[in-house]
PDB file of C-alpha atoms in Angstrom:
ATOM      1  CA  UNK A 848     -13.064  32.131  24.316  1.00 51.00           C
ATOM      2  CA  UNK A 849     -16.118  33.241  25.542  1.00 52.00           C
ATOM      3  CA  UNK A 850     -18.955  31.551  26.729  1.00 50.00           C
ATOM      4  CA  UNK A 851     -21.209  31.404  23.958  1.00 53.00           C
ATOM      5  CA  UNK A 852     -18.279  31.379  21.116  1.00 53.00           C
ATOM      6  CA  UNK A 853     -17.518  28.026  23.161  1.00 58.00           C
ATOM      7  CA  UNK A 854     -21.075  26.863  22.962  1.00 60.00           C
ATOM      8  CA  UNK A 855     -21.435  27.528  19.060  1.00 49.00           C
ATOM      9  CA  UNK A 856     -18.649  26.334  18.711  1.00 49.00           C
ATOM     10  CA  UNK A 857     -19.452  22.905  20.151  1.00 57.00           C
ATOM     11  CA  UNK A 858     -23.007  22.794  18.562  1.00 57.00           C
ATOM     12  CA  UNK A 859     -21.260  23.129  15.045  1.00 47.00           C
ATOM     13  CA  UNK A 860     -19.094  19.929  15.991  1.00 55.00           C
ATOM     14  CA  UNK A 861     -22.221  17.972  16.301  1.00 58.00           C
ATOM     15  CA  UNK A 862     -24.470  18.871  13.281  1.00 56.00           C
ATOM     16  CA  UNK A 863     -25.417  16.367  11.302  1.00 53.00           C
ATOM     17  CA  UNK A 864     -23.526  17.962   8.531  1.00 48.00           C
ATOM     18  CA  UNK A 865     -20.545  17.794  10.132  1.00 45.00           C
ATOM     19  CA  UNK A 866     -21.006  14.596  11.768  1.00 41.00           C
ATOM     20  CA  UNK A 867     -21.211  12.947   8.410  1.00 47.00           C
ATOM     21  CA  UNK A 868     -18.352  14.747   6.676  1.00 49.00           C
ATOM     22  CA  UNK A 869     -16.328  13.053   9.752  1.00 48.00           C
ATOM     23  CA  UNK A 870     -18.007   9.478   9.568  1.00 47.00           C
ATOM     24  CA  UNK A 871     -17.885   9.710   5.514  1.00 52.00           C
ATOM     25  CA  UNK A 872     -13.888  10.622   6.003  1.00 62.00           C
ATOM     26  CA  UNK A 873     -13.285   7.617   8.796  1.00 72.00           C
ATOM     27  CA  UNK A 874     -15.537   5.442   6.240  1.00 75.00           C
ATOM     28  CA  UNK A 875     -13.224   6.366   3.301  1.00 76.00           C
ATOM     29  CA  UNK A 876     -10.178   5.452   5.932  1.00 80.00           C
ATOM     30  CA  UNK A 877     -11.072   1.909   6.648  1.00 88.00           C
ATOM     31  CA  UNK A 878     -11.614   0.987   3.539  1.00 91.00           C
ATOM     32  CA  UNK A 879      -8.620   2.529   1.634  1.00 92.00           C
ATOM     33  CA  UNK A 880      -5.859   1.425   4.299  1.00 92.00           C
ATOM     34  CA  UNK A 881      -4.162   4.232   2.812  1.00 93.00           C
ATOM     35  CA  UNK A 882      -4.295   3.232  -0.559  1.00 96.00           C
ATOM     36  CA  UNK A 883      -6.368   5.659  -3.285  1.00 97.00           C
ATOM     37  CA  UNK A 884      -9.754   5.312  -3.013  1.00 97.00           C
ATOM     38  CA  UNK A 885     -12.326   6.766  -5.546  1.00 97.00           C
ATOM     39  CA  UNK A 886     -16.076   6.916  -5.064  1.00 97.00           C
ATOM     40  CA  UNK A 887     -17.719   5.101  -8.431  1.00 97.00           C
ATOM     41  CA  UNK A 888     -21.076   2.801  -9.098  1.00 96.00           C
ATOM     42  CA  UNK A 889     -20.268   0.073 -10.381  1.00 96.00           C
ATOM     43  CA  UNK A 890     -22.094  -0.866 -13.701  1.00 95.00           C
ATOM     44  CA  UNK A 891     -21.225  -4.607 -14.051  1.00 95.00           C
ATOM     45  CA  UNK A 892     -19.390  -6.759 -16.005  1.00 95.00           C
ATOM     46  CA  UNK A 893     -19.949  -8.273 -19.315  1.00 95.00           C
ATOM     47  CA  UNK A 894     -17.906 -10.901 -21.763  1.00 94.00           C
ATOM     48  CA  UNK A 895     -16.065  -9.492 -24.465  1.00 93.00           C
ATOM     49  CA  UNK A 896     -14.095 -10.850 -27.388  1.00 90.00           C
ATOM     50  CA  UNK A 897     -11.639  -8.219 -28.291  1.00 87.00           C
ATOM     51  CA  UNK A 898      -9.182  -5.983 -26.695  1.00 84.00           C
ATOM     52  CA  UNK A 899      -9.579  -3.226 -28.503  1.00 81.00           C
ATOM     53  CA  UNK A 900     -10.839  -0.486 -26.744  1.00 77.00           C
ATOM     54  CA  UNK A 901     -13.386   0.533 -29.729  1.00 77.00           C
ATOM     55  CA  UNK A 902     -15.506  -3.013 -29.107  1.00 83.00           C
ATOM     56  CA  UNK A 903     -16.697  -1.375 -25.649  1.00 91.00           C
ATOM     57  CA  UNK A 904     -18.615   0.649 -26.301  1.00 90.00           C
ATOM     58  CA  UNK A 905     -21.662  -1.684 -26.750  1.00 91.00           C
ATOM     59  CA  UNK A 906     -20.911  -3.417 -23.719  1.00 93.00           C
ATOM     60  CA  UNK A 907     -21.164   0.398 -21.996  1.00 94.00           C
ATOM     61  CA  UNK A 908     -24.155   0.818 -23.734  1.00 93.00           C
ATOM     62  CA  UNK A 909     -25.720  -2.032 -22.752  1.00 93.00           C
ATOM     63  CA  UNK A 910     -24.746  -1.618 -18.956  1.00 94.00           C
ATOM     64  CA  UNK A 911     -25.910   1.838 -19.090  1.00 92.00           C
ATOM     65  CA  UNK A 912     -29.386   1.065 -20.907  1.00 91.00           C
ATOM     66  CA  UNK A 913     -29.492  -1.883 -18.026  1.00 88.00           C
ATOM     67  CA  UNK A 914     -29.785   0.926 -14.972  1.00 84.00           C
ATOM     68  CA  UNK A 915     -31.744   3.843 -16.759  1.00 81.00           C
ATOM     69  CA  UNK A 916     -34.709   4.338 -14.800  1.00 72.00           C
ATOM     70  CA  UNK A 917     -33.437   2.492 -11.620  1.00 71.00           C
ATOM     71  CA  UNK A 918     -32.256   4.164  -8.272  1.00 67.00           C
ATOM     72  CA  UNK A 919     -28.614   3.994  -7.894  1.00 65.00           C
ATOM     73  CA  UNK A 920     -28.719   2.589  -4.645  1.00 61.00           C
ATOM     74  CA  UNK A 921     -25.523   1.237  -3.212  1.00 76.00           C
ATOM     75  CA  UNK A 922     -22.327   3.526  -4.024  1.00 90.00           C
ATOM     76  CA  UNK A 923     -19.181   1.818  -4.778  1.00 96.00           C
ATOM     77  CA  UNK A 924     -15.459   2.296  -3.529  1.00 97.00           C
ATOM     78  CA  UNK A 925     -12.800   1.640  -6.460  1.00 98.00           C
ATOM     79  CA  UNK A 926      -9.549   1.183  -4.684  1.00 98.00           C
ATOM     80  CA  UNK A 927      -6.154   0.348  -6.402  1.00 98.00           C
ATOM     81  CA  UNK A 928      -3.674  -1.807  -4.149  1.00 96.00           C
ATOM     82  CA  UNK A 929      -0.064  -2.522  -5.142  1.00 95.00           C
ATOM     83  CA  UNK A 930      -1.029  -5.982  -6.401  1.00 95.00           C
ATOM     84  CA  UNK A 931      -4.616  -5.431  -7.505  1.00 96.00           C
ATOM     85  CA  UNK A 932      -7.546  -3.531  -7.948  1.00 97.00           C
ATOM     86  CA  UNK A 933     -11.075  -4.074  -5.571  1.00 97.00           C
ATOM     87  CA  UNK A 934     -14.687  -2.856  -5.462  1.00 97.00           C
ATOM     88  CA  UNK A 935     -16.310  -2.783  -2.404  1.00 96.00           C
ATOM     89  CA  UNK A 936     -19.845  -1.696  -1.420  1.00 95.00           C
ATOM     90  CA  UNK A 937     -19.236   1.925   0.614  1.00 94.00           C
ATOM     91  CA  UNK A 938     -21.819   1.381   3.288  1.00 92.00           C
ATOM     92  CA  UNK A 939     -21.017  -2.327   3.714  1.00 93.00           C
ATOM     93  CA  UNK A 940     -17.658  -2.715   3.116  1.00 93.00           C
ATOM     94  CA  UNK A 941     -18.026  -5.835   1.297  1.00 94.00           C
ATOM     95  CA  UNK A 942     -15.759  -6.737  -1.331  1.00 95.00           C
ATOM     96  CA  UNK A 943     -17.891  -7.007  -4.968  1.00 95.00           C
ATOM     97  CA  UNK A 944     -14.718  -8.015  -7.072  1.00 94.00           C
ATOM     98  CA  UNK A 945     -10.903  -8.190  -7.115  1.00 95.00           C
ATOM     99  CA  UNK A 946      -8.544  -7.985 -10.255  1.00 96.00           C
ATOM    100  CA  UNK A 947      -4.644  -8.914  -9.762  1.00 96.00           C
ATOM    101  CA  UNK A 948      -2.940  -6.415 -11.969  1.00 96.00           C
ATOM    102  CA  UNK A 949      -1.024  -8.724 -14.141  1.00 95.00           C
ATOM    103  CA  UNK A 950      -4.681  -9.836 -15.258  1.00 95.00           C
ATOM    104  CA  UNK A 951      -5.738  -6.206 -16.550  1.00 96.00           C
ATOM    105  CA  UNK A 952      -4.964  -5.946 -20.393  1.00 94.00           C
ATOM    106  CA  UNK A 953      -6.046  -2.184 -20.839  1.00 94.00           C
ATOM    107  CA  UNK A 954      -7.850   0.384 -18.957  1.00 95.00           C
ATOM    108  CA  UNK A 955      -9.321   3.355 -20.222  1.00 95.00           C
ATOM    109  CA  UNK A 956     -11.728   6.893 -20.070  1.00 95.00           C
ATOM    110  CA  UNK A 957     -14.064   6.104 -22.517  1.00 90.00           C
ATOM    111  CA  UNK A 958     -13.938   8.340 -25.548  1.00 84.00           C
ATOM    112  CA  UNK A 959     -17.748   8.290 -26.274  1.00 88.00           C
ATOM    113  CA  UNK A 960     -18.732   8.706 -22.948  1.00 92.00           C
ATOM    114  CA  UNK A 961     -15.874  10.420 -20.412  1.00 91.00           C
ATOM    115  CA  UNK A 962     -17.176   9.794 -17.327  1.00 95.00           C
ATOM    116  CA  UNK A 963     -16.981   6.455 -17.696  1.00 97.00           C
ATOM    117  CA  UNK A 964     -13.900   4.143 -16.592  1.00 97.00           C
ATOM    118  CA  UNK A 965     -13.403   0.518 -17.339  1.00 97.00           C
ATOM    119  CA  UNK A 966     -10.914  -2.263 -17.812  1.00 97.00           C
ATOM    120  CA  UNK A 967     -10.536  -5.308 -19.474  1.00 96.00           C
ATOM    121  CA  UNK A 968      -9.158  -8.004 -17.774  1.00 96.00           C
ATOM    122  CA  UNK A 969      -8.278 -12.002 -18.027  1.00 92.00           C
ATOM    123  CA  UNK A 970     -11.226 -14.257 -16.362  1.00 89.00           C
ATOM    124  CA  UNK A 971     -11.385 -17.994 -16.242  1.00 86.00           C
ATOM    125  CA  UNK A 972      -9.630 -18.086 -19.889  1.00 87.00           C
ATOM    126  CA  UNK A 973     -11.891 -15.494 -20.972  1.00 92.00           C
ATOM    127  CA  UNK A 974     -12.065 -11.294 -21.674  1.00 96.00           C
ATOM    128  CA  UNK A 975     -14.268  -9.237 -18.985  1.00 96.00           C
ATOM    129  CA  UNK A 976     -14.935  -5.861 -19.365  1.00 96.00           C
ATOM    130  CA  UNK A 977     -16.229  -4.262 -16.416  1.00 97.00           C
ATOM    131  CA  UNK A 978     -17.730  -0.408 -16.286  1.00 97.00           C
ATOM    132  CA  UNK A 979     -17.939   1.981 -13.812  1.00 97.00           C
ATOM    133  CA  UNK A 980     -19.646   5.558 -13.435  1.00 96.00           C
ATOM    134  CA  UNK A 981     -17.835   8.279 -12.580  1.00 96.00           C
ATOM    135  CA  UNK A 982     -19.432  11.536 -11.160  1.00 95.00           C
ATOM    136  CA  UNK A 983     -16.888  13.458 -13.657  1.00 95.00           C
ATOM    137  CA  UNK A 984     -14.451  12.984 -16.482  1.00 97.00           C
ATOM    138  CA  UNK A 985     -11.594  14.052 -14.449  1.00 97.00           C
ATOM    139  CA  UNK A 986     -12.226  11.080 -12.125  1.00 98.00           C
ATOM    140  CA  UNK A 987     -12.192   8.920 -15.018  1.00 97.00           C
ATOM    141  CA  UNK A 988      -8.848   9.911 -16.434  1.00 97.00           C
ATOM    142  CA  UNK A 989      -7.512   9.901 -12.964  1.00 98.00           C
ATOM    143  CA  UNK A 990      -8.692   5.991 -12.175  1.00 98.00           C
ATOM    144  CA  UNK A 991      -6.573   5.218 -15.694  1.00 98.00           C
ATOM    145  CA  UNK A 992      -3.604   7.032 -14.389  1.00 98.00           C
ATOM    146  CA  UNK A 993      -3.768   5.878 -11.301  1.00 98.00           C
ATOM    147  CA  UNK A 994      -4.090   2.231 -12.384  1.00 98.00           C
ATOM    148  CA  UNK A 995      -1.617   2.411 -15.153  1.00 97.00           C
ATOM    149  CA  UNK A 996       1.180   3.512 -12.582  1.00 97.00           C
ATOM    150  CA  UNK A 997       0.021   0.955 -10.111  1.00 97.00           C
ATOM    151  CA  UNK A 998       0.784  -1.762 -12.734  1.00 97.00           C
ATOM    152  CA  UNK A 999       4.356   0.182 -13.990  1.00 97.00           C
ATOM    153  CA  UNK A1000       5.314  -0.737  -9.722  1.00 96.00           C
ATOM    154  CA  UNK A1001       3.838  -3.937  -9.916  1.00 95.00           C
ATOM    155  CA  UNK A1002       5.968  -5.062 -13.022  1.00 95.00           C
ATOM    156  CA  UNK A1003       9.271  -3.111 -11.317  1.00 95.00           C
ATOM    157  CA  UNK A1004       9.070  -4.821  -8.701  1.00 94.00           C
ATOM    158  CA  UNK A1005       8.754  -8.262 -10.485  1.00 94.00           C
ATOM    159  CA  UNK A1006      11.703  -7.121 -12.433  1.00 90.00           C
ATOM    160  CA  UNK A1007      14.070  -6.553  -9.285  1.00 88.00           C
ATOM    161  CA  UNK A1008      13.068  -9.937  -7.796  1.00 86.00           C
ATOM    162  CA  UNK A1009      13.449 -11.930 -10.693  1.00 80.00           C
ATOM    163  CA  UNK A1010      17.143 -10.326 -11.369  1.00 75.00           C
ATOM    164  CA  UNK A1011      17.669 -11.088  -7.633  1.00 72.00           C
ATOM    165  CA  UNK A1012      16.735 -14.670  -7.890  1.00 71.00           C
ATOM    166  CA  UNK A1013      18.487 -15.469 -11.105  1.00 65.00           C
ATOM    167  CA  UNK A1014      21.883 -14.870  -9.050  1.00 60.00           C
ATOM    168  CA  UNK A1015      20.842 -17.234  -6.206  1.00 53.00           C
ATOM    169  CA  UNK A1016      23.044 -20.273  -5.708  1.00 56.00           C
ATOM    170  CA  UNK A1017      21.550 -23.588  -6.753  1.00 53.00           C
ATOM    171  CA  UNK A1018      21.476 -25.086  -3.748  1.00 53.00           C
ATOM    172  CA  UNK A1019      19.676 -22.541  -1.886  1.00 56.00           C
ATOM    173  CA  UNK A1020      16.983 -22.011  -4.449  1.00 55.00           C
ATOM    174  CA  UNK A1021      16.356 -25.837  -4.537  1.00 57.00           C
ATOM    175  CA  UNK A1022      15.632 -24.364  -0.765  1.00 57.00           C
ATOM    176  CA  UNK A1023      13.388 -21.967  -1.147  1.00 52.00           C
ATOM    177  CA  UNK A1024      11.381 -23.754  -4.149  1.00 59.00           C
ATOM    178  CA  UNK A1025      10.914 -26.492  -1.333  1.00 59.00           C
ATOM    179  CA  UNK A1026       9.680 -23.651   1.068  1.00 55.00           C
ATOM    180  CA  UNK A1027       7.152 -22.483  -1.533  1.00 54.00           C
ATOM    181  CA  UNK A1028       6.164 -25.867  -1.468  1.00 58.00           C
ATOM    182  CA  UNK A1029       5.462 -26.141   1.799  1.00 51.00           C
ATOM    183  CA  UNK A1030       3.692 -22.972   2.196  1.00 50.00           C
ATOM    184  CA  UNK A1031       0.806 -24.053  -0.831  1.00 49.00           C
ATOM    185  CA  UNK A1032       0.027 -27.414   0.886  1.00 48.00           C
ATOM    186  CA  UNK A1033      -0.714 -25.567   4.086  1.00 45.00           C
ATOM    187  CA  UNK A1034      -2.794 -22.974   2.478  1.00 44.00           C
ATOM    188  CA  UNK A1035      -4.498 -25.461   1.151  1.00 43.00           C
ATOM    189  CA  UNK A1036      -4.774 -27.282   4.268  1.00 42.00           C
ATOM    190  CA  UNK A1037      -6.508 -23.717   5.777  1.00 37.00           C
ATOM    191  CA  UNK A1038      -8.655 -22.225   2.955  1.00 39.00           C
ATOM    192  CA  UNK A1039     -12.253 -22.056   4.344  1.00 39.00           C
ATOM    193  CA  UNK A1040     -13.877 -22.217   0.640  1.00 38.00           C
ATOM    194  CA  UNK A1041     -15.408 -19.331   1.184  1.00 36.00           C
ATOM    195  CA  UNK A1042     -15.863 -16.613  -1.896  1.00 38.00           C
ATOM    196  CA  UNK A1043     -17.308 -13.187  -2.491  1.00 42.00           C
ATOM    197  CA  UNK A1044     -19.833 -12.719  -5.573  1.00 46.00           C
ATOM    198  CA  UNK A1045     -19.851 -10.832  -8.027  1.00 57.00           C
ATOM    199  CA  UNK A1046     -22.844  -8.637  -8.667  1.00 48.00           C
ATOM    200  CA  UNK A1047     -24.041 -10.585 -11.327  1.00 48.00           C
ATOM    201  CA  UNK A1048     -23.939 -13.484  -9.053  1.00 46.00           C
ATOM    202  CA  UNK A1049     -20.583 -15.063 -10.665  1.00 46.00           C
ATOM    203  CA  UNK A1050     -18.102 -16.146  -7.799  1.00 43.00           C
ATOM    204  CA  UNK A1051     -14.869 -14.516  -8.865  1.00 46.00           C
ATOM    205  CA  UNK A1052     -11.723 -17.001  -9.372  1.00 44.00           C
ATOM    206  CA  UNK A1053      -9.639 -14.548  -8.579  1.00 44.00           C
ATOM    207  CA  UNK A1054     -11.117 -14.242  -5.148  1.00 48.00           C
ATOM    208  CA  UNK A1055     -10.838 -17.739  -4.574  1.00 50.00           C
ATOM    209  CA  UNK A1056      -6.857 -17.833  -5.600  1.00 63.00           C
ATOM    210  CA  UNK A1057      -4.191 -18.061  -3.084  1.00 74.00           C
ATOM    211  CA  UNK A1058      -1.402 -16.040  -2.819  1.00 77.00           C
ATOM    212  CA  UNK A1059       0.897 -18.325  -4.396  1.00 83.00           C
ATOM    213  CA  UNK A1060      -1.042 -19.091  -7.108  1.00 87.00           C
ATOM    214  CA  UNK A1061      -1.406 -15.316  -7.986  1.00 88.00           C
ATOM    215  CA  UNK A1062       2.232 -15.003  -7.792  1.00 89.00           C
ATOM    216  CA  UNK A1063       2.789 -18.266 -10.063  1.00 91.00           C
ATOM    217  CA  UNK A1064       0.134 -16.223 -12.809  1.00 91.00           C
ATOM    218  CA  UNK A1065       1.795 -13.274 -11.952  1.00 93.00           C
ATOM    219  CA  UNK A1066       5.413 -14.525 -13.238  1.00 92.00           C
ATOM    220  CA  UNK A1067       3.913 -16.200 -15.876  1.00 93.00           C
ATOM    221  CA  UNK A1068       1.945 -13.142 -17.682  1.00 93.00           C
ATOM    222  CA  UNK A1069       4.803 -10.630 -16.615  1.00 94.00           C
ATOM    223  CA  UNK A1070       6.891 -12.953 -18.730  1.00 93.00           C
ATOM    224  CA  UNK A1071       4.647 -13.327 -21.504  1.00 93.00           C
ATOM    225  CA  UNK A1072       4.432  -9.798 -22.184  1.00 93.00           C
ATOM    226  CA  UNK A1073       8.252  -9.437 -21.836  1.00 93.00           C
ATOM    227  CA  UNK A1074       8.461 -11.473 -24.970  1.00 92.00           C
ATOM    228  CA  UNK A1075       5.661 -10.033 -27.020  1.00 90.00           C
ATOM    229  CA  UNK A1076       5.478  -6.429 -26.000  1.00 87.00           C
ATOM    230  CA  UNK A1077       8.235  -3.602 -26.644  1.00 87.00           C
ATOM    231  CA  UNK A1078       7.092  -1.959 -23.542  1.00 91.00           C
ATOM    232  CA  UNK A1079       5.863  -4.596 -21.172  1.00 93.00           C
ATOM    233  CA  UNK A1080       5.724  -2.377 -18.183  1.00 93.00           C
ATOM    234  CA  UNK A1081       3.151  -0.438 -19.718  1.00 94.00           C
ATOM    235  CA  UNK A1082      -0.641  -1.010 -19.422  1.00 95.00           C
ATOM    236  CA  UNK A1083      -2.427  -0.333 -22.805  1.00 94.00           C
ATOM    237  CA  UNK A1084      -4.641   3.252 -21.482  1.00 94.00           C
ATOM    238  CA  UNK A1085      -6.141   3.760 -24.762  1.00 90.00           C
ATOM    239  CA  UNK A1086      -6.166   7.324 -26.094  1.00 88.00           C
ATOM    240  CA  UNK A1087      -4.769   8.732 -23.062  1.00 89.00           C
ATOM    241  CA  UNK A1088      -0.871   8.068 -22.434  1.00 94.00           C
ATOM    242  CA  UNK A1089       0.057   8.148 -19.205  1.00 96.00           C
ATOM    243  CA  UNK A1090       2.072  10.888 -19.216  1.00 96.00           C
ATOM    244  CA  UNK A1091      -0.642  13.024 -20.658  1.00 96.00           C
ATOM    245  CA  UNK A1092      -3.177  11.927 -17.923  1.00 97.00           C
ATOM    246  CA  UNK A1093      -0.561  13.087 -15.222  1.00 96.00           C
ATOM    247  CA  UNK A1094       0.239  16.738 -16.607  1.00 97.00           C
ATOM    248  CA  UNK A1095      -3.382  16.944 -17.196  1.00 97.00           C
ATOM    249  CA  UNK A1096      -3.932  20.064 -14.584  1.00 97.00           C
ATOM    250  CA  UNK A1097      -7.888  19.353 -13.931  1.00 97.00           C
ATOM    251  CA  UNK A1098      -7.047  15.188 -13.360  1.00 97.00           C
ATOM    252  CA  UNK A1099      -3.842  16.200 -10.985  1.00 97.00           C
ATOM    253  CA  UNK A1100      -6.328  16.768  -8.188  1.00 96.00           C
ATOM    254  CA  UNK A1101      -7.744  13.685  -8.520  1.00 96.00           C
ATOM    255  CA  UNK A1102      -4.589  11.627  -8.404  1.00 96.00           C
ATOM    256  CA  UNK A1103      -4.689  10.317  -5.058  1.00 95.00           C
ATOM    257  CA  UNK A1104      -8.446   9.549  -4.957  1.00 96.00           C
ATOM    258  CA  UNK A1105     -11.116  10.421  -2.773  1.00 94.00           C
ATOM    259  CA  UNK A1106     -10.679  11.951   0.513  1.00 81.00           C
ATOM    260  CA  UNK A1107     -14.039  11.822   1.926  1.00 75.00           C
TER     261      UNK A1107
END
């Protein structure tokens, strides 16, 4: 390579342009641990009283009416773990919300409006619906299919352990149960209080629960829908199955999320 190939070469690797592509990419990194990531703002939350799907759309009318005429300012990172769902401010990295899976009762593209996502979920005894902006409808779709498989693994999983411990001997679950004991009264003992808010200013319970106690809610709501669904493994996606969502050739690409 010659001289001045070298040289442009080198002055390419540190534009601006191309120095931001690589910090937006390591950004997208930390924050997804390898888990898919898509790039969203965040509308808010609202109470609702229903979970049909229809009954949103005020709520996403409202939300949107809310930020019409204000600068979006802080972009959001939607990220789907095996155990729950987060939303993070990008440039921060702070942690808005968190929803454990078995708490989400339906997720959805809206039909009205297709760039929107949202879910409803279980909050303090109560139905939240929280709505998020999507730069496209594929994203949308892809956020419900992503979601909606997360939760399939999630309830597989609880399946296989709970078949495992139903053929435990007695005397070595009276074990364990003690160990499970143990382990609450010293989280307890270590729990700083601390909590993250909401944007509306509510402190989330579910940031404030301990693992156990998720798991406890997490047996009991897996169980609940085991006796009053005929498919409790799947999460209520509205008009779009899941099946349709993942032969869907435009919402394939967006699977996995956002790379950068």
């Amino acid at each position: 390579m010659s001289f001045s190939s070298s040289h442009l070469v080198k002055t390419i690797r540190k534009s601006p342009a191309v120095l931001r592509q690589k910090f937006g990419k390591d950004k997208v990194k930390r924050l997804s641990h390898g888990d898919p990531l898509f790039k969203v703002h965040y509308l808010g939350v609202e109470k609702i009283y229903s979970l049909q799907v229809e009954q949103t759309h005020e709520v996403v009318a409202q939300l949107l009416s809310a930020c019409q005429g204000k600068p979006q300012e802080k972009d959001h990172a939607l990220v789907v773990r095996p155990r729950y769902l987060e939303v993070k401010e990008i440039a921060s990295g702070r942690q808005i919300t968190k929803t454990y899976l078995h708490d989400i009762a339906c997720c959805t593209a809206d039909p009205a409006i297709p760039n929107i996502f949202l879910y409803i979920c279980k909050h303090r005894g109560q139905l939240q619906c929280r709505v998020f902006l999507c730069n496209k409808a594929e994203k949308a779709k892809a956020i419900t299919a992503c979601l909606a498989k997360s939760f399939e693994r999630a309830f597989s999983d609880w399946q296989g352990t709970s078949m495992e411990q139903e053929t435990i001997p007695e005397e070595n679950e009276t074990e364990l149960q003690q160990q499970k004991e143990c382990r609450k009264l010293q989280g307890r003992g270590t729990r700083d209080g601390t909590s993250t808010e909401d944007e509306d200013g509510e402190h989330c319970q579910s940031l404030e629960t301990s693992d156990e106690e998720a798991e406890s809610r997490m047996h009991e709501e897996f169980q609940r829908r085991v006796s009053s669904s005929a498919a409790p493994h799947r999460l209520d996606t509205g008009r779009h199955s899941l099946s349709d969502l993942e032969d869907d050739a435009m919402v394939q690409p967006h699977l996995l999320g956002d790379r950068d």
